[in-house]
């Protein structure tokens, strides 16, 4: 998407005004309600959604092209936003369970402070990307 041609009010353009009720409802079920929501997705992200086919994608591409916009292409070997989000949730749940087990095992205030200090400095971003990529590759097999 070119920022020079993108409208400034993407977040206010409702997809119901751009697409048929069928397409708008399909997108809405996935939490995509505005043009601003839609342009954050890639072709591959949308292809992974249920009931999305070539015709629906062509309709979306045509409507975006009329407004000087387009969806980014996404390499199929990369995880989708949805896959990354699910991985983040899974890792969060695992981390919370681990914290719970450690907290139950540690009874001193000093031990709990050490846990809090350690967790506060953790950066999981590279791990999330790696886990998402691995999960995506495993799901393709």
PDB file of N, CA and C in Angstrom, residues 22-120:
ATOM      1  N   UNK A  22     -22.332 -10.648   1.907  1.00  0.00           N
ATOM      2  CA  UNK A  22     -21.652 -11.927   2.079  1.00  0.00           C
ATOM      3  C   UNK A  22     -20.174 -11.723   2.404  1.00  0.00           C
ATOM      4  N   UNK A  23     -19.498 -10.908   1.612  1.00  0.00           N
ATOM      5  CA  UNK A  23     -18.068 -10.668   1.813  1.00  0.00           C
ATOM      6  C   UNK A  23     -17.851  -9.892   3.113  1.00  0.00           C
ATOM      7  N   UNK A  24     -18.658  -8.866   3.357  1.00  0.00           N
ATOM      8  CA  UNK A  24     -18.517  -8.077   4.588  1.00  0.00           C
ATOM      9  C   UNK A  24     -18.736  -8.952   5.822  1.00  0.00           C
ATOM     10  N   UNK A  25     -19.705  -9.868   5.752  1.00  0.00           N
ATOM     11  CA  UNK A  25     -19.961 -10.767   6.885  1.00  0.00           C
ATOM     12  C   UNK A  25     -18.820 -11.759   7.084  1.00  0.00           C
ATOM     13  N   UNK A  26     -18.263 -12.269   5.983  1.00  0.00           N
ATOM     14  CA  UNK A  26     -17.126 -13.190   6.089  1.00  0.00           C
ATOM     15  C   UNK A  26     -15.962 -12.500   6.794  1.00  0.00           C
ATOM     16  N   UNK A  27     -15.686 -11.268   6.398  1.00  0.00           N
ATOM     17  CA  UNK A  27     -14.600 -10.515   7.020  1.00  0.00           C
ATOM     18  C   UNK A  27     -14.939 -10.176   8.471  1.00  0.00           C
ATOM     19  N   UNK A  28     -16.190  -9.783   8.710  1.00  0.00           N
ATOM     20  CA  UNK A  28     -16.621  -9.421  10.055  1.00  0.00           C
ATOM     21  C   UNK A  28     -16.497 -10.566  11.049  1.00  0.00           C
ATOM     22  N   UNK A  29     -16.758 -11.792  10.595  1.00  0.00           N
ATOM     23  CA  UNK A  29     -16.605 -12.950  11.478  1.00  0.00           C
ATOM     24  C   UNK A  29     -15.167 -13.124  11.945  1.00  0.00           C
ATOM     25  N   UNK A  30     -14.249 -12.576  11.190  1.00  0.00           N
ATOM     26  CA  UNK A  30     -12.826 -12.663  11.557  1.00  0.00           C
ATOM     27  C   UNK A  30     -12.346 -11.407  12.271  1.00  0.00           C
ATOM     28  N   UNK A  31     -13.263 -10.494  12.576  1.00  0.00           N
ATOM     29  CA  UNK A  31     -12.897  -9.270  13.293  1.00  0.00           C
ATOM     30  C   UNK A  31     -12.378  -8.163  12.387  1.00  0.00           C
ATOM     31  N   UNK A  32     -12.659  -8.274  11.095  1.00  0.00           N
ATOM     32  CA  UNK A  32     -12.213  -7.280  10.121  1.00  0.00           C
ATOM     33  C   UNK A  32     -13.442  -6.454   9.734  1.00  0.00           C
ATOM     34  N   UNK A  33     -13.542  -5.244  10.285  1.00  0.00           N
ATOM     35  CA  UNK A  33     -14.737  -4.427  10.085  1.00  0.00           C
ATOM     36  C   UNK A  33     -14.497  -3.177   9.260  1.00  0.00           C
ATOM     37  N   UNK A  34     -13.271  -2.670   9.294  1.00  0.00           N
ATOM     38  CA  UNK A  34     -12.974  -1.427   8.588  1.00  0.00           C
ATOM     39  C   UNK A  34     -11.877  -1.646   7.558  1.00  0.00           C
ATOM     40  N   UNK A  35     -11.739  -0.677   6.684  1.00  0.00           N
ATOM     41  CA  UNK A  35     -10.679  -0.723   5.684  1.00  0.00           C
ATOM     42  C   UNK A  35      -9.315  -0.749   6.373  1.00  0.00           C
ATOM     43  N   UNK A  36      -9.197  -0.032   7.482  1.00  0.00           N
ATOM     44  CA  UNK A  36      -7.952  -0.042   8.254  1.00  0.00           C
ATOM     45  C   UNK A  36      -7.618  -1.427   8.773  1.00  0.00           C
ATOM     46  N   UNK A  37      -8.635  -2.171   9.213  1.00  0.00           N
ATOM     47  CA  UNK A  37      -8.411  -3.556   9.651  1.00  0.00           C
ATOM     48  C   UNK A  37      -7.939  -4.414   8.482  1.00  0.00           C
ATOM     49  N   UNK A  38      -8.622  -4.265   7.350  1.00  0.00           N
ATOM     50  CA  UNK A  38      -8.356  -5.125   6.201  1.00  0.00           C
ATOM     51  C   UNK A  38      -6.938  -4.980   5.666  1.00  0.00           C
ATOM     52  N   UNK A  39      -6.438  -3.760   5.572  1.00  0.00           N
ATOM     53  CA  UNK A  39      -5.127  -3.564   4.949  1.00  0.00           C
ATOM     54  C   UNK A  39      -3.975  -4.034   5.828  1.00  0.00           C
ATOM     55  N   UNK A  40      -4.256  -4.455   7.062  1.00  0.00           N
ATOM     56  CA  UNK A  40      -3.198  -5.032   7.898  1.00  0.00           C
ATOM     57  C   UNK A  40      -2.988  -6.509   7.590  1.00  0.00           C
ATOM     58  N   UNK A  41      -3.883  -7.091   6.796  1.00  0.00           N
ATOM     59  CA  UNK A  41      -3.778  -8.494   6.419  1.00  0.00           C
ATOM     60  C   UNK A  41      -3.035  -8.637   5.096  1.00  0.00           C
ATOM     61  N   UNK A  42      -2.488  -9.816   4.879  1.00  0.00           N
ATOM     62  CA  UNK A  42      -1.848 -10.125   3.606  1.00  0.00           C
ATOM     63  C   UNK A  42      -2.758 -11.075   2.831  1.00  0.00           C
ATOM     64  N   UNK A  43      -2.426 -11.292   1.577  1.00  0.00           N
ATOM     65  CA  UNK A  43      -3.174 -12.263   0.778  1.00  0.00           C
ATOM     66  C   UNK A  43      -3.168 -13.624   1.470  1.00  0.00           C
ATOM     67  N   UNK A  44      -2.009 -14.024   1.947  1.00  0.00           N
ATOM     68  CA  UNK A  44      -1.895 -15.335   2.575  1.00  0.00           C
ATOM     69  C   UNK A  44      -2.735 -15.421   3.848  1.00  0.00           C
ATOM     70  N   UNK A  45      -2.751 -14.344   4.647  1.00  0.00           N
ATOM     71  CA  UNK A  45      -3.576 -14.326   5.860  1.00  0.00           C
ATOM     72  C   UNK A  45      -5.037 -14.589   5.508  1.00  0.00           C
ATOM     73  N   UNK A  46      -5.534 -13.908   4.483  1.00  0.00           N
ATOM     74  CA  UNK A  46      -6.939 -14.071   4.093  1.00  0.00           C
ATOM     75  C   UNK A  46      -7.190 -15.436   3.467  1.00  0.00           C
ATOM     76  N   UNK A  47      -6.229 -15.944   2.703  1.00  0.00           N
ATOM     77  CA  UNK A  47      -6.384 -17.276   2.104  1.00  0.00           C
ATOM     78  C   UNK A  47      -6.568 -18.355   3.165  1.00  0.00           C
ATOM     79  N   UNK A  48      -6.017 -18.134   4.340  1.00  0.00           N
ATOM     80  CA  UNK A  48      -6.101 -19.115   5.427  1.00  0.00           C
ATOM     81  C   UNK A  48      -7.446 -19.073   6.151  1.00  0.00           C
ATOM     82  N   UNK A  49      -8.252 -18.063   5.895  1.00  0.00           N
ATOM     83  CA  UNK A  49      -9.547 -17.960   6.561  1.00  0.00           C
ATOM     84  C   UNK A  49     -10.539 -18.931   5.937  1.00  0.00           C
ATOM     85  N   UNK A  50     -11.492 -19.428   6.730  1.00  0.00           N
ATOM     86  CA  UNK A  50     -12.478 -20.361   6.186  1.00  0.00           C
ATOM     87  C   UNK A  50     -13.357 -19.708   5.125  1.00  0.00           C
ATOM     88  N   UNK A  51     -13.695 -20.460   4.112  1.00  0.00           N
ATOM     89  CA  UNK A  51     -14.614 -20.062   3.036  1.00  0.00           C
ATOM     90  C   UNK A  51     -14.071 -18.938   2.156  1.00  0.00           C
ATOM     91  N   UNK A  52     -12.775 -18.708   2.185  1.00  0.00           N
ATOM     92  CA  UNK A  52     -12.182 -17.686   1.340  1.00  0.00           C
ATOM     93  C   UNK A  52     -11.654 -18.340   0.081  1.00  0.00           C
ATOM     94  N   UNK A  53     -12.122 -17.875  -1.063  1.00  0.00           N
ATOM     95  CA  UNK A  53     -11.676 -18.438  -2.322  1.00  0.00           C
ATOM     96  C   UNK A  53     -11.139 -17.384  -3.262  1.00  0.00           C
ATOM     97  N   UNK A  54     -10.865 -17.815  -4.467  1.00  0.00           N
ATOM     98  CA  UNK A  54     -10.292 -16.939  -5.482  1.00  0.00           C
ATOM     99  C   UNK A  54     -11.238 -15.789  -5.808  1.00  0.00           C
ATOM    100  N   UNK A  55     -12.520 -16.071  -5.901  1.00  0.00           N
ATOM    101  CA  UNK A  55     -13.498 -15.035  -6.231  1.00  0.00           C
ATOM    102  C   UNK A  55     -13.582 -13.951  -5.167  1.00  0.00           C
ATOM    103  N   UNK A  56     -13.593 -14.372  -3.915  1.00  0.00           N
ATOM    104  CA  UNK A  56     -13.638 -13.403  -2.819  1.00  0.00           C
ATOM    105  C   UNK A  56     -12.383 -12.541  -2.819  1.00  0.00           C
ATOM    106  N   UNK A  57     -11.239 -13.173  -3.048  1.00  0.00           N
ATOM    107  CA  UNK A  57      -9.979 -12.427  -3.074  1.00  0.00           C
ATOM    108  C   UNK A  57      -9.978 -11.426  -4.232  1.00  0.00           C
ATOM    109  N   UNK A  58     -10.503 -11.835  -5.388  1.00  0.00           N
ATOM    110  CA  UNK A  58     -10.570 -10.930  -6.543  1.00  0.00           C
ATOM    111  C   UNK A  58     -11.469  -9.731  -6.242  1.00  0.00           C
ATOM    112  N   UNK A  59     -12.576  -9.979  -5.546  1.00  0.00           N
ATOM    113  CA  UNK A  59     -13.487  -8.901  -5.156  1.00  0.00           C
ATOM    114  C   UNK A  59     -12.779  -7.906  -4.239  1.00  0.00           C
ATOM    115  N   UNK A  60     -12.049  -8.425  -3.277  1.00  0.00           N
ATOM    116  CA  UNK A  60     -11.320  -7.567  -2.336  1.00  0.00           C
ATOM    117  C   UNK A  60     -10.239  -6.780  -3.065  1.00  0.00           C
ATOM    118  N   UNK A  61      -9.469  -7.465  -3.908  1.00  0.00           N
ATOM    119  CA  UNK A  61      -8.402  -6.784  -4.655  1.00  0.00           C
ATOM    120  C   UNK A  61      -8.964  -5.659  -5.522  1.00  0.00           C
ATOM    121  N   UNK A  62     -10.091  -5.918  -6.189  1.00  0.00           N
ATOM    122  CA  UNK A  62     -10.687  -4.902  -7.066  1.00  0.00           C
ATOM    123  C   UNK A  62     -11.165  -3.686  -6.268  1.00  0.00           C
ATOM    124  N   UNK A  63     -11.811  -3.937  -5.132  1.00  0.00           N
ATOM    125  CA  UNK A  63     -12.304  -2.828  -4.308  1.00  0.00           C
ATOM    126  C   UNK A  63     -11.149  -2.000  -3.745  1.00  0.00           C
ATOM    127  N   UNK A  64     -10.084  -2.663  -3.351  1.00  0.00           N
ATOM    128  CA  UNK A  64      -8.921  -1.930  -2.838  1.00  0.00           C
ATOM    129  C   UNK A  64      -8.239  -1.144  -3.948  1.00  0.00           C
ATOM    130  N   UNK A  65      -8.141  -1.748  -5.135  1.00  0.00           N
ATOM    131  CA  UNK A  65      -7.492  -1.071  -6.267  1.00  0.00           C
ATOM    132  C   UNK A  65      -8.230   0.216  -6.632  1.00  0.00           C
ATOM    133  N   UNK A  66      -9.553   0.217  -6.525  1.00  0.00           N
ATOM    134  CA  UNK A  66     -10.338   1.421  -6.803  1.00  0.00           C
ATOM    135  C   UNK A  66      -9.955   2.573  -5.871  1.00  0.00           C
ATOM    136  N   UNK A  67      -9.444   2.226  -4.709  1.00  0.00           N
ATOM    137  CA  UNK A  67      -9.050   3.240  -3.716  1.00  0.00           C
ATOM    138  C   UNK A  67      -7.532   3.443  -3.673  1.00  0.00           C
ATOM    139  N   UNK A  68      -6.833   2.846  -4.630  1.00  0.00           N
ATOM    140  CA  UNK A  68      -5.381   2.981  -4.692  1.00  0.00           C
ATOM    141  C   UNK A  68      -4.644   2.176  -3.639  1.00  0.00           C
ATOM    142  N   UNK A  69      -5.278   1.117  -3.142  1.00  0.00           N
ATOM    143  CA  UNK A  69      -4.695   0.281  -2.096  1.00  0.00           C
ATOM    144  C   UNK A  69      -4.506  -1.137  -2.599  1.00  0.00           C
ATOM    145  N   UNK A  70      -3.706  -1.893  -1.881  1.00  0.00           N
ATOM    146  CA  UNK A  70      -3.547  -3.316  -2.185  1.00  0.00           C
ATOM    147  C   UNK A  70      -3.076  -4.031  -0.938  1.00  0.00           C
ATOM    148  N   UNK A  71      -3.325  -5.319  -0.905  1.00  0.00           N
ATOM    149  CA  UNK A  71      -2.820  -6.147   0.183  1.00  0.00           C
ATOM    150  C   UNK A  71      -1.397  -6.572  -0.156  1.00  0.00           C
ATOM    151  N   UNK A  72      -0.569  -6.662   0.852  1.00  0.00           N
ATOM    152  CA  UNK A  72       0.788  -7.143   0.631  1.00  0.00           C
ATOM    153  C   UNK A  72       0.756  -8.628   0.320  1.00  0.00           C
ATOM    154  N   UNK A  73       1.708  -9.047  -0.478  1.00  0.00           N
ATOM    155  CA  UNK A  73       1.894 -10.478  -0.725  1.00  0.00           C
ATOM    156  C   UNK A  73       2.652 -11.032   0.466  1.00  0.00           C
ATOM    157  N   UNK A  74       2.438 -12.270   0.760  1.00  0.00           N
ATOM    158  CA  UNK A  74       3.070 -12.885   1.913  1.00  0.00           C
ATOM    159  C   UNK A  74       3.624 -14.233   1.481  1.00  0.00           C
ATOM    160  N   UNK A  75       4.854 -14.466   1.821  1.00  0.00           N
ATOM    161  CA  UNK A  75       5.465 -15.738   1.463  1.00  0.00           C
ATOM    162  C   UNK A  75       4.766 -16.872   2.212  1.00  0.00           C
ATOM    163  N   UNK A  76       4.365 -17.928   1.513  1.00  0.00           N
ATOM    164  CA  UNK A  76       3.650 -19.023   2.175  1.00  0.00           C
ATOM    165  C   UNK A  76       4.455 -19.723   3.269  1.00  0.00           C
ATOM    166  N   UNK A  77       5.777 -19.631   3.241  1.00  0.00           N
ATOM    167  CA  UNK A  77       6.560 -20.314   4.274  1.00  0.00           C
ATOM    168  C   UNK A  77       6.628 -19.504   5.568  1.00  0.00           C
ATOM    169  N   UNK A  78       6.100 -18.304   5.566  1.00  0.00           N
ATOM    170  CA  UNK A  78       6.067 -17.481   6.770  1.00  0.00           C
ATOM    171  C   UNK A  78       4.749 -17.711   7.505  1.00  0.00           C
ATOM    172  N   UNK A  79       4.760 -17.634   8.845  1.00  0.00           N
ATOM    173  CA  UNK A  79       3.506 -17.788   9.587  1.00  0.00           C
ATOM    174  C   UNK A  79       2.593 -16.587   9.346  1.00  0.00           C
ATOM    175  N   UNK A  80       1.295 -16.834   9.400  1.00  0.00           N
ATOM    176  CA  UNK A  80       0.324 -15.756   9.257  1.00  0.00           C
ATOM    177  C   UNK A  80       0.187 -15.025  10.591  1.00  0.00           C
ATOM    178  N   UNK A  81      -0.481 -13.887  10.572  1.00  0.00           N
ATOM    179  CA  UNK A  81      -0.732 -13.152  11.813  1.00  0.00           C
ATOM    180  C   UNK A  81      -1.521 -14.006  12.801  1.00  0.00           C
ATOM    181  N   UNK A  82      -2.482 -14.743  12.296  1.00  0.00           N
ATOM    182  CA  UNK A  82      -3.296 -15.596  13.146  1.00  0.00           C
ATOM    183  C   UNK A  82      -2.439 -16.688  13.784  1.00  0.00           C
ATOM    184  N   UNK A  83      -1.556 -17.301  13.009  1.00  0.00           N
ATOM    185  CA  UNK A  83      -0.668 -18.324  13.561  1.00  0.00           C
ATOM    186  C   UNK A  83       0.264 -17.739  14.616  1.00  0.00           C
ATOM    187  N   UNK A  84       0.785 -16.552  14.355  1.00  0.00           N
ATOM    188  CA  UNK A  84       1.649 -15.906  15.339  1.00  0.00           C
ATOM    189  C   UNK A  84       0.875 -15.592  16.613  1.00  0.00           C
ATOM    190  N   UNK A  85      -0.344 -15.114  16.471  1.00  0.00           N
ATOM    191  CA  UNK A  85      -1.161 -14.783  17.633  1.00  0.00           C
ATOM    192  C   UNK A  85      -1.450 -16.026  18.462  1.00  0.00           C
ATOM    193  N   UNK A  86      -1.813 -17.118  17.809  1.00  0.00           N
ATOM    194  CA  UNK A  86      -2.081 -18.367  18.537  1.00  0.00           C
ATOM    195  C   UNK A  86      -0.828 -18.858  19.253  1.00  0.00           C
ATOM    196  N   UNK A  87       0.323 -18.706  18.628  1.00  0.00           N
ATOM    197  CA  UNK A  87       1.573 -19.108  19.264  1.00  0.00           C
ATOM    198  C   UNK A  87       1.845 -18.253  20.493  1.00  0.00           C
ATOM    199  N   UNK A  88       1.611 -16.944  20.374  1.00  0.00           N
ATOM    200  CA  UNK A  88       1.820 -16.048  21.522  1.00  0.00           C
ATOM    201  C   UNK A  88       0.909 -16.455  22.676  1.00  0.00           C
ATOM    202  N   UNK A  89      -0.352 -16.752  22.375  1.00  0.00           N
ATOM    203  CA  UNK A  89      -1.279 -17.166  23.436  1.00  0.00           C
ATOM    204  C   UNK A  89      -0.838 -18.476  24.075  1.00  0.00           C
ATOM    205  N   UNK A  90      -0.404 -19.408  23.257  1.00  0.00           N
ATOM    206  CA  UNK A  90       0.060 -20.698  23.778  1.00  0.00           C
ATOM    207  C   UNK A  90       1.285 -20.511  24.675  1.00  0.00           C
ATOM    208  N   UNK A  91       2.230 -19.699  24.230  1.00  0.00           N
ATOM    209  CA  UNK A  91       3.420 -19.448  25.037  1.00  0.00           C
ATOM    210  C   UNK A  91       3.067 -18.720  26.329  1.00  0.00           C
ATOM    211  N   UNK A  92       2.129 -17.781  26.250  1.00  0.00           N
ATOM    212  CA  UNK A  92       1.705 -17.070  27.452  1.00  0.00           C
ATOM    213  C   UNK A  92       1.106 -18.030  28.461  1.00  0.00           C
ATOM    214  N   UNK A  93       0.243 -18.934  27.988  1.00  0.00           N
ATOM    215  CA  UNK A  93      -0.376 -19.903  28.886  1.00  0.00           C
ATOM    216  C   UNK A  93       0.673 -20.819  29.516  1.00  0.00           C
ATOM    217  N   UNK A  94       1.657 -21.248  28.719  1.00  0.00           N
ATOM    218  CA  UNK A  94       2.719 -22.098  29.257  1.00  0.00           C
ATOM    219  C   UNK A  94       3.544 -21.339  30.294  1.00  0.00           C
ATOM    220  N   UNK A  95       3.839 -20.081  30.011  1.00  0.00           N
ATOM    221  CA  UNK A  95       4.621 -19.271  30.937  1.00  0.00           C
ATOM    222  C   UNK A  95       3.853 -19.031  32.232  1.00  0.00           C
ATOM    223  N   UNK A  96       2.558 -18.741  32.129  1.00  0.00           N
ATOM    224  CA  UNK A  96       1.756 -18.533  33.331  1.00  0.00           C
ATOM    225  C   UNK A  96       1.675 -19.798  34.180  1.00  0.00           C
ATOM    226  N   UNK A  97       1.559 -20.947  33.526  1.00  0.00           N
ATOM    227  CA  UNK A  97       1.543 -22.214  34.270  1.00  0.00           C
ATOM    228  C   UNK A  97       2.882 -22.442  34.974  1.00  0.00           C
ATOM    229  N   UNK A  98       3.977 -22.151  34.280  1.00  0.00           N
ATOM    230  CA  UNK A  98       5.301 -22.294  34.875  1.00  0.00           C
ATOM    231  C   UNK A  98       5.471 -21.350  36.057  1.00  0.00           C
ATOM    232  N   UNK A  99       5.047 -20.110  35.895  1.00  0.00           N
ATOM    233  CA  UNK A  99       5.136 -19.137  36.985  1.00  0.00           C
ATOM    234  C   UNK A  99       4.335 -19.626  38.192  1.00  0.00           C
ATOM    235  N   UNK A 100       3.159 -20.183  37.923  1.00  0.00           N
ATOM    236  CA  UNK A 100       2.337 -20.708  39.010  1.00  0.00           C
ATOM    237  C   UNK A 100       3.033 -21.830  39.764  1.00  0.00           C
ATOM    238  N   UNK A 101       3.660 -22.757  39.022  1.00  0.00           N
ATOM    239  CA  UNK A 101       4.367 -23.868  39.667  1.00  0.00           C
ATOM    240  C   UNK A 101       5.564 -23.364  40.464  1.00  0.00           C
ATOM    241  N   UNK A 102       6.305 -22.415  39.902  1.00  0.00           N
ATOM    242  CA  UNK A 102       7.479 -21.875  40.597  1.00  0.00           C
ATOM    243  C   UNK A 102       7.039 -21.113  41.845  1.00  0.00           C
ATOM    244  N   UNK A 103       6.007 -20.300  41.712  1.00  0.00           N
ATOM    245  CA  UNK A 103       5.520 -19.509  42.841  1.00  0.00           C
ATOM    246  C   UNK A 103       5.059 -20.417  43.974  1.00  0.00           C
ATOM    247  N   UNK A 104       4.401 -21.513  43.625  1.00  0.00           N
ATOM    248  CA  UNK A 104       3.963 -22.467  44.650  1.00  0.00           C
ATOM    249  C   UNK A 104       5.156 -23.107  45.360  1.00  0.00           C
ATOM    250  N   UNK A 105       6.236 -23.317  44.621  1.00  0.00           N
ATOM    251  CA  UNK A 105       7.412 -23.975  45.184  1.00  0.00           C
ATOM    252  C   UNK A 105       8.286 -23.023  45.990  1.00  0.00           C
ATOM    253  N   UNK A 106       8.226 -21.740  45.693  1.00  0.00           N
ATOM    254  CA  UNK A 106       9.065 -20.760  46.388  1.00  0.00           C
ATOM    255  C   UNK A 106       8.232 -20.108  47.482  1.00  0.00           C
ATOM    256  N   UNK A 107       8.738 -20.182  48.697  1.00  0.00           N
ATOM    257  CA  UNK A 107       7.942 -19.649  49.806  1.00  0.00           C
ATOM    258  C   UNK A 107       8.523 -18.377  50.403  1.00  0.00           C
ATOM    259  N   UNK A 108       9.698 -17.975  49.979  1.00  0.00           N
ATOM    260  CA  UNK A 108      10.296 -16.781  50.580  1.00  0.00           C
ATOM    261  C   UNK A 108       9.989 -15.549  49.745  1.00  0.00           C
ATOM    262  N   UNK A 109       9.919 -14.413  50.412  1.00  0.00           N
ATOM    263  CA  UNK A 109       9.677 -13.156  49.709  1.00  0.00           C
ATOM    264  C   UNK A 109      10.832 -12.842  48.771  1.00  0.00           C
ATOM    265  N   UNK A 110      12.051 -13.168  49.185  1.00  0.00           N
ATOM    266  CA  UNK A 110      13.221 -12.914  48.337  1.00  0.00           C
ATOM    267  C   UNK A 110      13.152 -13.745  47.050  1.00  0.00           C
ATOM    268  N   UNK A 111      12.744 -14.974  47.156  1.00  0.00           N
ATOM    269  CA  UNK A 111      12.602 -15.833  45.977  1.00  0.00           C
ATOM    270  C   UNK A 111      11.560 -15.303  45.017  1.00  0.00           C
ATOM    271  N   UNK A 112      10.449 -14.824  45.544  1.00  0.00           N
ATOM    272  CA  UNK A 112       9.394 -14.254  44.706  1.00  0.00           C
ATOM    273  C   UNK A 112       9.872 -12.978  44.023  1.00  0.00           C
ATOM    274  N   UNK A 113      10.654 -12.147  44.728  1.00  0.00           N
ATOM    275  CA  UNK A 113      11.220 -10.939  44.109  1.00  0.00           C
ATOM    276  C   UNK A 113      12.170 -11.302  42.975  1.00  0.00           C
ATOM    277  N   UNK A 114      12.964 -12.356  43.168  1.00  0.00           N
ATOM    278  CA  UNK A 114      13.881 -12.804  42.110  1.00  0.00           C
ATOM    279  C   UNK A 114      13.112 -13.246  40.866  1.00  0.00           C
ATOM    280  N   UNK A 115      12.019 -13.968  41.084  1.00  0.00           N
ATOM    281  CA  UNK A 115      11.186 -14.410  39.954  1.00  0.00           C
ATOM    282  C   UNK A 115      10.625 -13.200  39.220  1.00  0.00           C
ATOM    283  N   UNK A 116      10.088 -12.246  39.961  1.00  0.00           N
ATOM    284  CA  UNK A 116       9.502 -11.051  39.363  1.00  0.00           C
ATOM    285  C   UNK A 116      10.543 -10.262  38.576  1.00  0.00           C
ATOM    286  N   UNK A 117      11.744 -10.125  39.114  1.00  0.00           N
ATOM    287  CA  UNK A 117      12.824  -9.397  38.440  1.00  0.00           C
ATOM    288  C   UNK A 117      13.215 -10.107  37.147  1.00  0.00           C
ATOM    289  N   UNK A 118      13.335 -11.414  37.204  1.00  0.00           N
ATOM    290  CA  UNK A 118      13.723 -12.191  36.020  1.00  0.00           C
ATOM    291  C   UNK A 118      12.675 -12.078  34.921  1.00  0.00           C
ATOM    292  N   UNK A 119      11.422 -12.244  35.274  1.00  0.00           N
ATOM    293  CA  UNK A 119      10.352 -12.197  34.274  1.00  0.00           C
ATOM    294  C   UNK A 119      10.196 -10.804  33.688  1.00  0.00           C
ATOM    295  N   UNK A 120      10.443  -9.773  34.466  1.00  0.00           N
ATOM    296  CA  UNK A 120      10.310  -8.407  33.983  1.00  0.00           C
ATOM    297  C   UNK A 120      11.303  -8.074  32.884  1.00  0.00           C
TER     298      UNK A 120
END
